[in-house]
């Protein structure tokens, strides 16, 4: 009811929710031992990762929560979680798929968050902030609910930086008069490419590299392996 | 200001807040050793469990937070926390009382969440989602603030399933034209009975049973015993 | 758009955000070993502590999030985080500065939260609740994201009590007809003084003193030292 000028098309929004749900379920399925989750737990994580970004975005915008105005979002997230579980059963080496999907999802959620904020008239700096929160918020909720260290604070792969760069590109293009749709596509691409390159070439901030040797234990704790419960 | 058609009666809402507060304080009082909470900590958990469900419901509905529009909610939650502490001092075996109250509270919060969402015009699937979030949200906040594993992800007793079943019954009856009040009563009963039966007969999802043997340590960590801080 | 009667002046709001950001960055910079955060992590914590209180306040009030309506809040929080990191490098003994800033920040956020709630017409009890949530909410988010025990549940120094006392003083003065500005100043002073006296004289609730001996490990875990990841 607040956004007459601009609405994210339902298919685009559902695509992001679906990819997020698949990615979340793949991630959650990877745990073994005491951290292993049952079918219900994996589905909860799929829903959290698929829908968390959109919910956080609309809460911060103080607008109607689009994710809850139609049956399709939840149905998509649940179906995506089941697909994620199936894929996890089929493929043995999942890390590449998880990382690729993740790069796409943070790009999509970041772009949707920033463009919706700009369309509602927010200034560019908070619009970028909302995009970053939408991009990384689902993952933060996932880590908190699963009792893992919050990945964004510890994993040295320019995670939040990739999301932020995509949102900044979008906002800057918009300030210079470019339409929201091409700006958003550019932003998604930038976030996706930075995140993938960071993982492929193991790029990280200088200080993070220094820290890396000291805290391998922390980082591996964020990757699906057997860990005792906290 | 958004709900002209339907308002949860104050006495019903306060009953849920009060029972939640008693249950939260009973739970929080049970810890010994390094996890032991002082009077203030127990009251905070009572408030979180008593009021968390209603706050989450209204945040997701993007409507005025009913729980903060009157003095009574907080006063009820605080009084209930004190009653919970007293009960914890009187009774030695609290688990039955905690489980029974818990079953009632998830039924009440689930039904209130789903019926308010339906009354505001949301489709049935997100209405059920909001009910489940309201039912289990207070407990999730409690576990996060206390630094415990989030119970809903690990305890194999159909916890979220019970809440979900109650909300689904309510929504389906409403779709078939039954009034909200009898639908809500049916939903509360279904959630309450499923949750109690699950605990009494130790029913769990098949995979959860298999997991159970492996992670007894995780589950007992969610029950008040001496545990080192994380 | 909802508060025609009363708006917190921008300079006052930005002061609170800036002090919160400095305090958060100082706190986050203090960790060594595996919990050590890089530049990005420290900035995230600075933003969370500086902006968390205002965001929680406006979410609970279901009003436009003031913190996101102007570029200045985020720019202030980021600049404050950098200042905090510089100070952390310059000073060796930071605890006094952290505690003093913290006492001021909980006073400011508490007073802003309670007075905005009263100005929007909320009854005094939930207005105090919102003030306390705004005062301690940023710190709770900080601890959850950093994987630390939530300080308010474990640190025995009348932390939440100080915030609550300031908000109660403000609300009571307002009920007796005193203007919001002098009431807020009185509330800020009360919270600040109680918190500082509690730290200086090591005052705590009676039960907390008893608990203190048993859980020194828990409390020190909340202070920057080397701790294994959870």
XYZ file of C-alpha atoms in Angstrom:
690
model
C 0.000 0.000 0.000
C 3.015 2.262 0.330
C 4.723 1.587 -3.006
C 2.677 2.796 -5.944
C 5.739 3.618 -8.072
C 7.689 0.416 -7.937
C 6.981 -3.191 -7.117
C 9.429 -6.045 -7.401
C 7.808 -8.471 -9.888
C 6.448 -11.547 -8.122
C 8.455 -13.958 -10.300
C 11.712 -12.188 -9.448
C 10.928 -12.142 -5.742
C 9.935 -15.814 -5.785
C 13.130 -16.690 -7.666
C 15.197 -15.128 -4.875
C 13.123 -16.896 -2.212
C 13.456 -20.212 -4.046
C 17.224 -19.954 -4.558
C 17.644 -18.878 -0.939
C 15.549 -21.824 0.223
C 17.597 -24.298 -1.844
C 20.838 -22.786 -0.590
C 19.683 -22.820 3.036
C 18.528 -26.432 2.856
C 21.784 -27.511 1.145
C 23.768 -25.786 3.895
C 21.663 -27.258 6.701
C 21.729 -30.762 5.182
C 25.514 -30.820 5.250
C 25.843 -31.196 9.006
C 26.594 -34.555 10.533
C 26.827 -35.877 14.051
C 25.308 -33.931 16.895
C 24.580 -30.869 14.786
C 22.660 -32.953 12.238
C 19.179 -31.591 11.599
C 16.061 -33.596 10.829
C 13.697 -32.908 7.920
C 11.815 -30.272 9.888
C 14.982 -28.495 10.979
C 16.318 -28.356 7.420
C 12.988 -26.944 6.212
C 13.031 -24.277 8.928
C 16.501 -23.194 7.806
C 15.352 -23.185 4.164
C 12.437 -20.903 5.092
C 14.682 -18.651 7.209
C 17.260 -18.195 4.431
C 14.651 -17.908 1.654
C 12.300 -15.494 3.414
C 14.510 -13.804 6.018
C 15.983 -11.222 3.677
C 12.616 -9.981 2.437
C 11.130 -9.875 5.931
C 14.064 -7.868 7.318
C 13.898 -5.484 4.333
C 10.212 -4.710 4.841
C 10.519 -4.451 8.635
C 13.282 -1.845 8.201
C 11.157 -0.021 5.603
C 8.145 -0.095 7.981
C 5.997 -1.252 5.067
C 3.612 -4.168 4.529
C 5.630 -7.404 4.542
C 5.365 -8.457 0.885
C 6.572 -11.963 1.738
C 3.406 -12.558 3.767
C 0.821 -11.098 1.386
C 0.578 -14.174 -0.854
C 0.578 -17.929 -0.337
C 3.345 -18.359 -2.903
C 6.344 -17.221 -0.890
C 6.037 -19.860 1.803
C 5.049 -22.590 -0.648
C 8.102 -21.691 -2.747
C 10.414 -21.687 0.268
C 9.153 -25.066 1.470
C 9.357 -26.626 -2.016
C 12.850 -25.174 -2.427
C 13.906 -26.710 0.893
C 12.764 -30.138 -0.292
C 14.696 -29.670 -3.557
C 17.738 -28.641 -1.521
C 17.482 -31.826 0.556
C 17.195 -33.960 -2.611
C 20.225 -32.245 -4.167
C 22.158 -32.761 -0.962
C 21.422 -36.469 -1.240
C 22.456 -36.637 -4.911
C 25.659 -34.617 -4.923
C 28.596 -35.461 -2.736
C 30.588 -32.288 -3.252
C 28.184 -29.480 -2.460
C 30.449 -26.606 -1.536
C 30.621 -25.158 -5.074
C 26.857 -25.238 -5.509
C 26.305 -23.672 -2.075
C 28.823 -20.894 -2.774
C 27.450 -20.159 -6.251
C 23.842 -20.003 -5.083
C 24.879 -17.910 -2.116
C 26.611 -15.368 -4.368
C 23.462 -15.098 -6.493
C 21.145 -14.849 -3.487
C 23.058 -12.033 -1.765
C 23.090 -10.172 -5.098
C 19.338 -10.568 -5.565
C 18.302 -9.718 -2.014
C 20.717 -6.798 -1.881
C 19.381 -5.363 -5.141
C 15.729 -5.848 -4.181
C 16.322 -4.259 -0.780
C 18.158 -1.226 -2.095
C 15.810 -0.613 -5.026
C 12.664 -0.916 -2.891
C 14.180 1.515 -0.383
C 15.096 4.003 -3.134
C 11.626 3.643 -4.680
C 10.084 4.475 -1.298
C 12.160 7.662 -1.213
C 14.905 6.775 1.242
C 18.291 8.495 0.852
C 21.049 6.392 -0.779
C 23.083 5.578 2.345
C 20.260 3.925 4.311
C 19.038 2.344 1.047
C 22.418 0.611 0.742
C 22.228 -0.368 4.419
C 18.806 -1.982 3.936
C 20.105 -3.840 0.883
C 23.060 -5.217 2.838
C 20.804 -6.197 5.761
C 18.435 -7.973 3.339
C 21.385 -9.726 1.658
C 23.130 -10.973 4.788
C 20.205 -10.995 7.249
C 18.891 -14.426 6.294
C 22.329 -15.943 6.827
C 22.725 -14.209 10.192
C 19.350 -15.544 11.366
C 20.363 -19.019 10.099
C 23.605 -18.985 12.084
C 21.935 -17.718 15.254
C 19.155 -20.328 15.104
C 21.648 -23.119 14.352
C 23.983 -21.991 17.155
C 26.899 -21.377 14.768
C 29.350 -18.458 14.862
C 27.796 -15.709 12.702
C 29.639 -16.290 9.411
C 29.729 -12.634 8.372
C 31.844 -11.809 11.433
C 34.414 -14.529 10.889
C 34.600 -15.866 7.336
C 37.254 -13.925 5.488
C 35.879 -13.877 1.953
C 34.579 -10.355 1.439
C 31.081 -11.596 2.121
C 29.445 -8.392 3.331
C 31.735 -6.353 1.081
C 30.369 -8.129 -2.011
C 26.793 -7.431 -0.931
C 27.648 -3.831 -0.100
C 29.462 -3.219 -3.402
C 26.444 -4.423 -5.375
C 24.098 -2.157 -3.413
C 26.442 0.836 -3.764
C 26.661 0.365 -7.552
C 22.864 0.229 -7.731
C 22.419 3.335 -5.574
C 25.082 5.362 -7.428
C 23.605 4.495 -10.846
C 20.179 5.502 -9.535
C 21.519 8.829 -8.217
C 22.932 9.498 -11.710
C 19.495 8.967 -13.211
C 19.709 5.374 -14.454
C 16.435 3.441 -14.154
C 16.044 1.020 -11.263
C 15.856 -2.160 -13.373
C 19.207 -1.814 -15.205
C 20.781 -0.447 -11.998
C 19.565 -3.498 -10.116
C 20.914 -5.889 -12.776
C 24.322 -4.188 -12.578
C 24.252 -4.412 -8.792
C 23.378 -8.108 -8.832
C 26.216 -8.832 -11.260
C 28.766 -6.870 -9.222
C 27.862 -8.646 -5.980
C 27.848 -12.047 -7.689
C 31.205 -11.590 -9.399
C 33.000 -10.127 -6.364
C 31.744 -12.900 -4.119
C 32.731 -15.644 -6.591
C 36.163 -14.145 -7.305
C 36.768 -13.786 -3.562
C 36.044 -17.467 -3.040
C 37.923 -18.672 -6.148
C 41.090 -16.679 -5.494
C 40.694 -16.809 -1.718
C 40.878 -13.013 -1.621
C 40.345 -11.395 1.746
C 41.032 -8.116 3.494
C 44.741 -7.856 4.499
C 44.019 -8.080 8.189
C 41.744 -11.045 7.609
C 44.567 -12.964 5.942
C 46.709 -12.348 8.998
C 43.913 -13.513 11.242
C 43.208 -16.500 9.042
C 46.124 -18.570 10.245
C 45.137 -18.005 13.841
C 41.509 -18.937 13.518
C 41.185 -21.747 11.053
C 39.176 -23.506 13.731
C 36.582 -20.726 13.730
C 36.142 -20.726 9.992
C 35.841 -24.442 9.630
C 33.257 -24.348 12.385
C 31.066 -22.400 9.952
C 31.357 -25.144 7.342
C 29.309 -28.322 7.768
C 31.448 -30.693 9.843
C 31.030 -32.602 13.075
C 31.170 -30.190 15.999
C 30.091 -30.704 19.586
C 27.036 -28.653 20.580
C 27.738 -25.490 22.445
C -6.248 1.063 14.320
C -5.984 -1.520 11.569
C -8.368 -4.160 12.912
C -11.950 -2.944 12.998
C -13.425 -6.416 12.378
C -11.730 -8.509 15.001
C -9.894 -7.898 18.234
C -8.576 -10.564 20.555
C -10.370 -9.892 23.884
C -8.004 -8.361 26.439
C -8.685 -11.083 29.022
C -7.752 -13.820 26.522
C -4.583 -12.050 25.456
C -3.579 -11.403 29.067
C -4.223 -15.061 29.929
C -1.748 -16.124 27.234
C 0.787 -13.533 28.415
C 0.361 -14.644 32.032
C 0.693 -18.369 31.296
C 3.699 -17.671 29.086
C 5.303 -15.585 31.820
C 4.771 -18.314 34.435
C 6.149 -20.948 32.062
C 9.181 -18.824 31.152
C 9.998 -18.063 34.775
C 9.604 -21.734 35.758
C 11.962 -22.730 32.948
C 14.519 -20.047 33.799
C 14.399 -20.822 37.532
C 15.388 -24.422 36.909
C 18.994 -23.705 36.018
C 21.759 -24.254 38.521
C 25.464 -23.580 38.587
C 26.974 -21.178 36.130
C 23.806 -20.836 34.084
C 21.779 -19.883 37.164
C 19.894 -16.624 36.702
C 19.175 -14.033 39.356
C 15.740 -12.554 40.041
C 16.145 -9.978 37.287
C 17.248 -12.556 34.729
C 14.282 -14.820 35.509
C 11.913 -11.854 35.145
C 13.454 -10.916 31.796
C 12.880 -14.472 30.530
C 9.303 -14.395 31.872
C 8.650 -11.165 29.967
C 10.301 -12.529 26.801
C 8.234 -15.738 26.811
C 5.027 -13.982 27.873
C 5.189 -11.065 25.471
C 7.491 -12.309 22.684
C 4.808 -14.171 20.762
C 2.460 -11.192 20.579
C 5.239 -8.782 19.636
C 6.490 -11.036 16.817
C 2.907 -11.514 15.554
C 2.233 -7.786 15.319
C 5.652 -6.999 13.816
C 5.003 -9.548 11.043
C 1.506 -8.094 10.533
C 2.982 -4.557 10.372
C 0.235 -3.418 12.731
C 0.215 -1.525 16.038
C 1.838 -3.715 18.706
C -1.183 -4.558 20.885
C 1.098 -5.762 23.681
C 2.403 -2.204 24.145
C -0.892 -0.293 23.966
C -1.888 -0.940 27.583
C -0.112 -1.095 30.921
C -1.641 -4.496 31.658
C 0.499 -6.705 29.452
C 3.805 -5.878 31.120
C 2.309 -5.834 34.603
C 0.805 -9.277 33.913
C 4.086 -10.636 32.554
C 6.056 -9.372 35.559
C 3.495 -10.670 38.066
C 3.441 -14.015 36.253
C 7.230 -14.212 36.445
C 7.084 -13.730 40.215
C 4.413 -16.455 40.476
C 6.627 -18.703 38.369
C 9.561 -18.146 40.722
C 7.372 -18.921 43.739
C 6.079 -22.122 42.111
C 9.645 -23.104 41.261
C 10.517 -22.779 44.946
C 7.472 -24.808 46.093
C 7.515 -27.705 43.640
C 10.504 -29.945 43.216
C 9.344 -31.756 40.096
C 8.519 -29.013 37.638
C 8.881 -30.677 34.269
C 5.225 -31.724 34.009
C 3.971 -28.264 34.873
C 6.395 -26.646 32.415
C 5.391 -29.022 29.615
C 1.660 -28.630 30.267
C 1.813 -24.849 30.382
C 4.004 -24.835 27.306
C 1.487 -26.916 25.337
C -1.279 -24.486 26.299
C 0.801 -21.400 25.518
C 1.834 -22.517 22.017
C -1.828 -23.335 21.328
C -3.000 -19.911 22.494
C -0.318 -17.853 20.747
C -0.664 -19.892 17.572
C -4.434 -19.416 17.497
C -4.240 -15.688 18.267
C -1.585 -15.166 15.611
C -3.411 -17.050 12.881
C -6.829 -15.574 13.631
C -5.535 -11.993 13.774
C -3.739 -12.554 10.443
C -6.905 -13.994 8.851
C -9.008 -11.142 10.268
C -6.592 -8.642 8.677
C -7.136 -10.345 5.331
C -3.943 -12.359 4.908
C -4.097 -15.564 2.850
C -4.209 -18.821 4.858
C -0.598 -19.965 4.287
C 1.096 -16.849 5.701
C -1.601 -16.726 8.402
C -0.482 -20.182 9.543
C 3.161 -19.039 9.326
C 2.474 -16.047 11.568
C 0.670 -18.291 14.042
C 3.620 -20.676 14.213
C 6.077 -17.783 14.598
C 3.947 -16.339 17.415
C 3.726 -19.762 19.069
C 7.415 -20.659 18.969
C 8.970 -17.184 18.704
C 8.990 -16.462 22.429
C 10.815 -19.735 23.080
C 13.356 -19.034 20.339
C 14.096 -15.586 21.793
C 14.399 -17.183 25.250
C 16.954 -19.731 24.035
C 18.991 -17.134 22.142
C 19.110 -14.732 25.107
C 20.001 -17.563 27.511
C 22.689 -18.905 25.167
C 20.988 -22.313 24.864
C 20.627 -24.391 21.684
C 17.335 -23.286 20.074
C 14.990 -26.008 21.345
C 12.789 -26.110 18.251
C 15.768 -27.211 16.128
C 16.864 -30.033 18.411
C 14.171 -31.319 20.761
C 12.443 -34.213 19.049
C 8.899 -33.882 20.353
C 6.873 -32.509 17.475
C 7.088 -29.069 19.014
C 6.681 -26.921 15.918
C 4.465 -29.570 14.338
C 1.973 -29.274 17.200
C 1.863 -25.489 16.822
C 1.553 -25.789 13.052
C -1.237 -28.393 13.211
C -3.310 -26.153 15.482
C -2.881 -23.183 13.162
C -3.701 -25.287 10.067
C -6.923 -26.589 11.677
C -7.923 -23.014 12.507
C -7.166 -21.740 8.994
C -8.923 -24.638 7.238
C -12.063 -24.249 9.380
C -12.031 -20.519 8.626
C -11.674 -21.164 4.866
C -14.751 -23.429 5.112
C -16.738 -20.605 6.665
C -16.556 -21.453 10.380
C -16.388 -18.396 12.647
C -12.994 -17.412 14.061
C -13.835 -18.079 17.718
C -14.843 -21.766 17.402
C -12.052 -22.271 14.848
C -9.551 -20.830 17.304
C -10.805 -23.046 20.133
C -10.432 -26.118 17.907
C -6.918 -25.014 16.919
C -5.861 -24.495 20.544
C -7.151 -27.955 21.498
C -5.384 -29.658 18.580
C -2.035 -28.025 19.374
C -2.389 -28.760 23.097
C -3.318 -32.430 22.633
C -0.651 -33.160 19.989
C 2.071 -31.562 22.083
C 1.018 -33.415 25.261
C 0.652 -36.774 23.497
C 4.058 -36.278 21.884
C 5.648 -35.745 25.288
C 3.690 -38.509 27.065
C 4.335 -41.192 24.445
C 7.717 -39.751 23.439
C 6.523 -39.600 19.842
C 8.899 -38.032 17.342
C 9.500 -37.939 13.605
C 11.186 -41.185 12.413
C 14.454 -39.465 11.585
C 14.420 -37.708 14.929
C 14.216 -41.039 16.753
C 17.280 -42.195 14.863
C 19.077 -38.985 15.702
C 17.984 -39.147 19.291
C 20.466 -41.770 20.350
C 23.310 -39.768 18.869
C 22.485 -36.456 20.423
C 21.180 -37.069 23.884
C 23.759 -34.524 24.991
C 22.174 -31.826 22.845
C 18.688 -32.460 24.131
C 19.643 -32.583 27.756
C 21.505 -29.314 27.227
C 18.082 -27.751 26.624
C 16.840 -29.032 29.980
C 17.914 -27.211 33.145
C 21.176 -28.816 34.235
C 24.653 -27.583 35.043
C 26.420 -26.653 31.821
C 29.594 -24.614 31.317
C 28.984 -21.245 29.639
C 29.615 -21.112 25.945
C 4.987 11.072 9.772
C 3.399 9.831 12.988
C 4.941 12.263 15.457
C 3.775 15.802 14.906
C 4.093 16.769 18.575
C 7.600 15.722 19.398
C 10.742 14.912 17.499
C 14.103 14.100 19.016
C 16.468 16.785 17.656
C 18.806 15.355 15.008
C 21.935 16.512 16.846
C 20.854 14.703 20.030
C 20.004 11.514 18.160
C 23.299 11.609 16.250
C 25.204 12.169 19.504
C 23.714 8.977 20.925
C 24.475 7.073 17.707
C 28.038 8.396 17.660
C 28.762 7.586 21.321
C 27.209 4.157 20.845
C 29.354 3.555 17.769
C 32.553 4.569 19.583
C 31.656 2.383 22.547
C 30.794 -0.609 20.354
C 34.007 -0.319 18.344
C 36.089 0.041 21.522
C 34.445 -3.067 22.934
C 34.879 -5.057 19.739
C 38.502 -3.965 19.297
C 39.425 -5.349 22.688
C 39.243 -9.003 21.690
C 42.373 -10.967 20.949
C 43.079 -14.448 19.672
C 40.367 -16.391 17.939
C 37.632 -13.917 18.828
C 39.603 -11.038 17.297
C 37.601 -9.120 14.720
C 38.917 -7.464 11.568
C 38.196 -3.874 10.554
C 34.886 -4.837 8.958
C 33.740 -6.815 11.978
C 34.543 -3.950 14.361
C 32.609 -1.548 12.119
C 29.600 -3.886 12.037
C 29.572 -3.963 15.845
C 29.921 -0.169 15.956
C 26.897 0.176 13.660
C 24.899 -2.392 15.644
C 25.546 -0.677 18.993
C 25.143 2.846 17.586
C 21.984 2.245 15.577
C 20.430 -0.842 17.216
C 18.710 1.059 20.026
C 16.945 3.497 17.706
C 15.904 0.765 15.276
C 14.430 -1.399 18.058
C 12.610 1.622 19.516
C 10.920 2.508 16.230
C 10.095 -1.115 15.381
C 8.321 -1.470 18.744
C 6.525 1.843 18.159
C 5.480 0.666 14.651
C 6.589 4.049 13.319
C 8.913 5.149 10.515
C 12.481 4.173 11.429
C 14.042 7.594 12.042
C 17.543 6.104 11.889
C 17.026 5.258 8.206
C 15.425 8.514 7.033
C 18.685 10.425 6.667
C 22.196 9.637 5.460
C 23.692 11.049 8.666
C 22.964 8.195 11.063
C 24.961 5.579 9.183
C 27.754 7.986 8.307
C 27.974 8.943 11.986
C 27.990 5.326 13.132
C 30.735 4.365 10.664
C 32.874 7.418 11.515
C 32.369 6.699 15.221
C 33.510 3.110 14.698
C 36.721 4.336 13.088
C 37.288 6.749 15.991
C 36.677 3.869 18.385
C 39.306 1.764 16.615
C 41.813 4.640 16.762
C 41.159 5.175 20.465
C 41.564 1.444 21.059
C 44.984 1.676 19.433
C 46.012 4.738 21.469
C 44.838 3.800 24.941
C 45.958 0.660 26.680
C 43.480 0.740 29.534
C 40.098 1.066 27.906
C 37.712 -0.363 30.458
C 36.972 2.978 32.144
C 36.236 4.691 28.852
C 34.025 1.797 27.703
C 32.081 1.799 30.989
C 31.643 5.576 31.054
C 30.456 5.774 27.456
C 28.183 2.814 28.038
C 26.542 4.502 31.030
C 25.904 7.611 28.927
C 24.613 5.646 25.952
C 22.066 3.600 27.924
C 20.867 6.832 29.530
C 20.439 8.557 26.159
C 18.785 5.665 24.332
C 16.539 4.950 27.312
C 15.418 8.567 27.542
C 14.850 8.903 23.772
C 12.883 5.658 23.672
C 10.641 6.489 26.611
C 9.999 10.090 25.577
C 9.179 9.181 21.973
C 6.781 6.504 23.233
C 5.090 8.953 25.623
C 4.893 11.580 22.868
C 3.146 9.034 20.622
C 0.566 8.477 23.374
C 1.648 5.144 24.847
C 0.870 4.469 28.516
C 3.794 4.858 30.943
C 4.536 1.157 31.568
C 5.114 0.179 27.916
C 6.889 3.526 27.412
C 9.402 2.494 30.085
C 9.659 -0.952 28.474
C 10.474 0.569 25.086
C 13.081 2.815 26.707
C 14.775 -0.161 28.381
C 14.673 -2.181 25.133
C 16.218 0.766 23.257
C 18.883 1.162 25.966
C 19.965 -2.462 26.228
C 18.871 -3.750 22.784
C 22.002 -2.674 20.937
C 24.176 -4.495 23.458
C 22.029 -7.639 23.242
C 22.319 -7.661 19.434
C 26.092 -7.111 19.787
C 26.493 -10.098 22.114
C 24.326 -12.371 19.937
C 26.209 -11.473 16.739
C 29.589 -11.861 18.455
C 28.575 -15.188 20.012
C 29.090 -13.925 23.574
C 26.848 -14.633 26.567
C 24.216 -11.846 26.611
C 25.775 -9.469 29.148
C 22.485 -8.237 30.586
C 21.662 -11.764 31.786
C 24.978 -12.379 33.497
C 26.891 -9.226 34.415
C 26.002 -8.300 37.963
C 26.211 -4.519 37.837
C 22.638 -3.298 37.824
C 22.873 -2.789 34.086
C 19.220 -3.106 33.126
C 18.193 -1.636 36.483
C 20.092 1.574 35.728
C 18.402 1.871 32.335
C 15.013 1.100 33.868
C 15.419 3.599 36.716
C 16.209 6.392 34.263
C 13.153 5.576 32.161
C 10.900 5.325 35.238
C 12.056 8.738 36.492
C 11.319 10.228 33.070
C 7.862 8.624 32.856
C 6.879 9.587 36.422
C 7.952 13.215 35.922
C 5.956 13.269 32.674
C 2.855 11.842 34.400
C 3.160 14.655 36.978
C 3.127 17.213 34.187
C 6.815 18.003 33.766
C 7.855 18.732 30.165
C 9.570 15.968 28.217
C 12.934 17.733 27.833
C 13.700 18.320 31.546
C 12.218 14.891 32.347
C 14.525 13.292 29.784
C 17.573 15.103 31.186
C 16.710 13.886 34.679
C 16.266 10.347 33.362
C 19.604 10.379 31.553
C 21.377 11.609 34.700
C 19.753 8.967 36.905
C 20.684 6.108 34.555
C 24.237 7.429 34.148
C 24.872 7.902 37.860
C 23.361 4.555 38.936
C 25.351 2.675 36.310
C 28.624 4.409 37.216
C 28.121 3.998 40.978
C 27.288 0.335 40.439
C 30.549 -0.203 38.594
C 32.675 1.944 40.947
C 31.383 0.395 44.168
C 30.767 -3.004 42.581
C 27.153 -2.854 43.775
C 24.918 -5.687 42.669
C 21.618 -7.294 43.654
C 22.073 -9.500 46.762
C 21.498 -12.724 44.857
C 23.902 -11.600 42.174
C 26.695 -11.175 44.725
C 26.108 -14.748 45.863
C 26.173 -15.949 42.292
C 29.228 -13.891 41.493
C 31.706 -16.172 43.159
C 30.352 -19.168 41.284
C 30.425 -17.678 37.849
C 33.446 -15.483 37.538
C 34.201 -17.414 34.369
C 30.916 -16.306 32.825
C 31.455 -12.676 33.617
C 35.008 -12.537 32.427
C 33.832 -14.206 29.236
C 31.916 -10.986 28.554
C 35.108 -8.952 28.867
C 37.585 -8.997 25.981
C 39.930 -11.912 26.587
C 41.050 -14.935 24.648
C 38.246 -17.496 24.494
C 37.836 -20.481 22.208
C 34.973 -20.140 19.716
C 31.745 -21.839 20.661
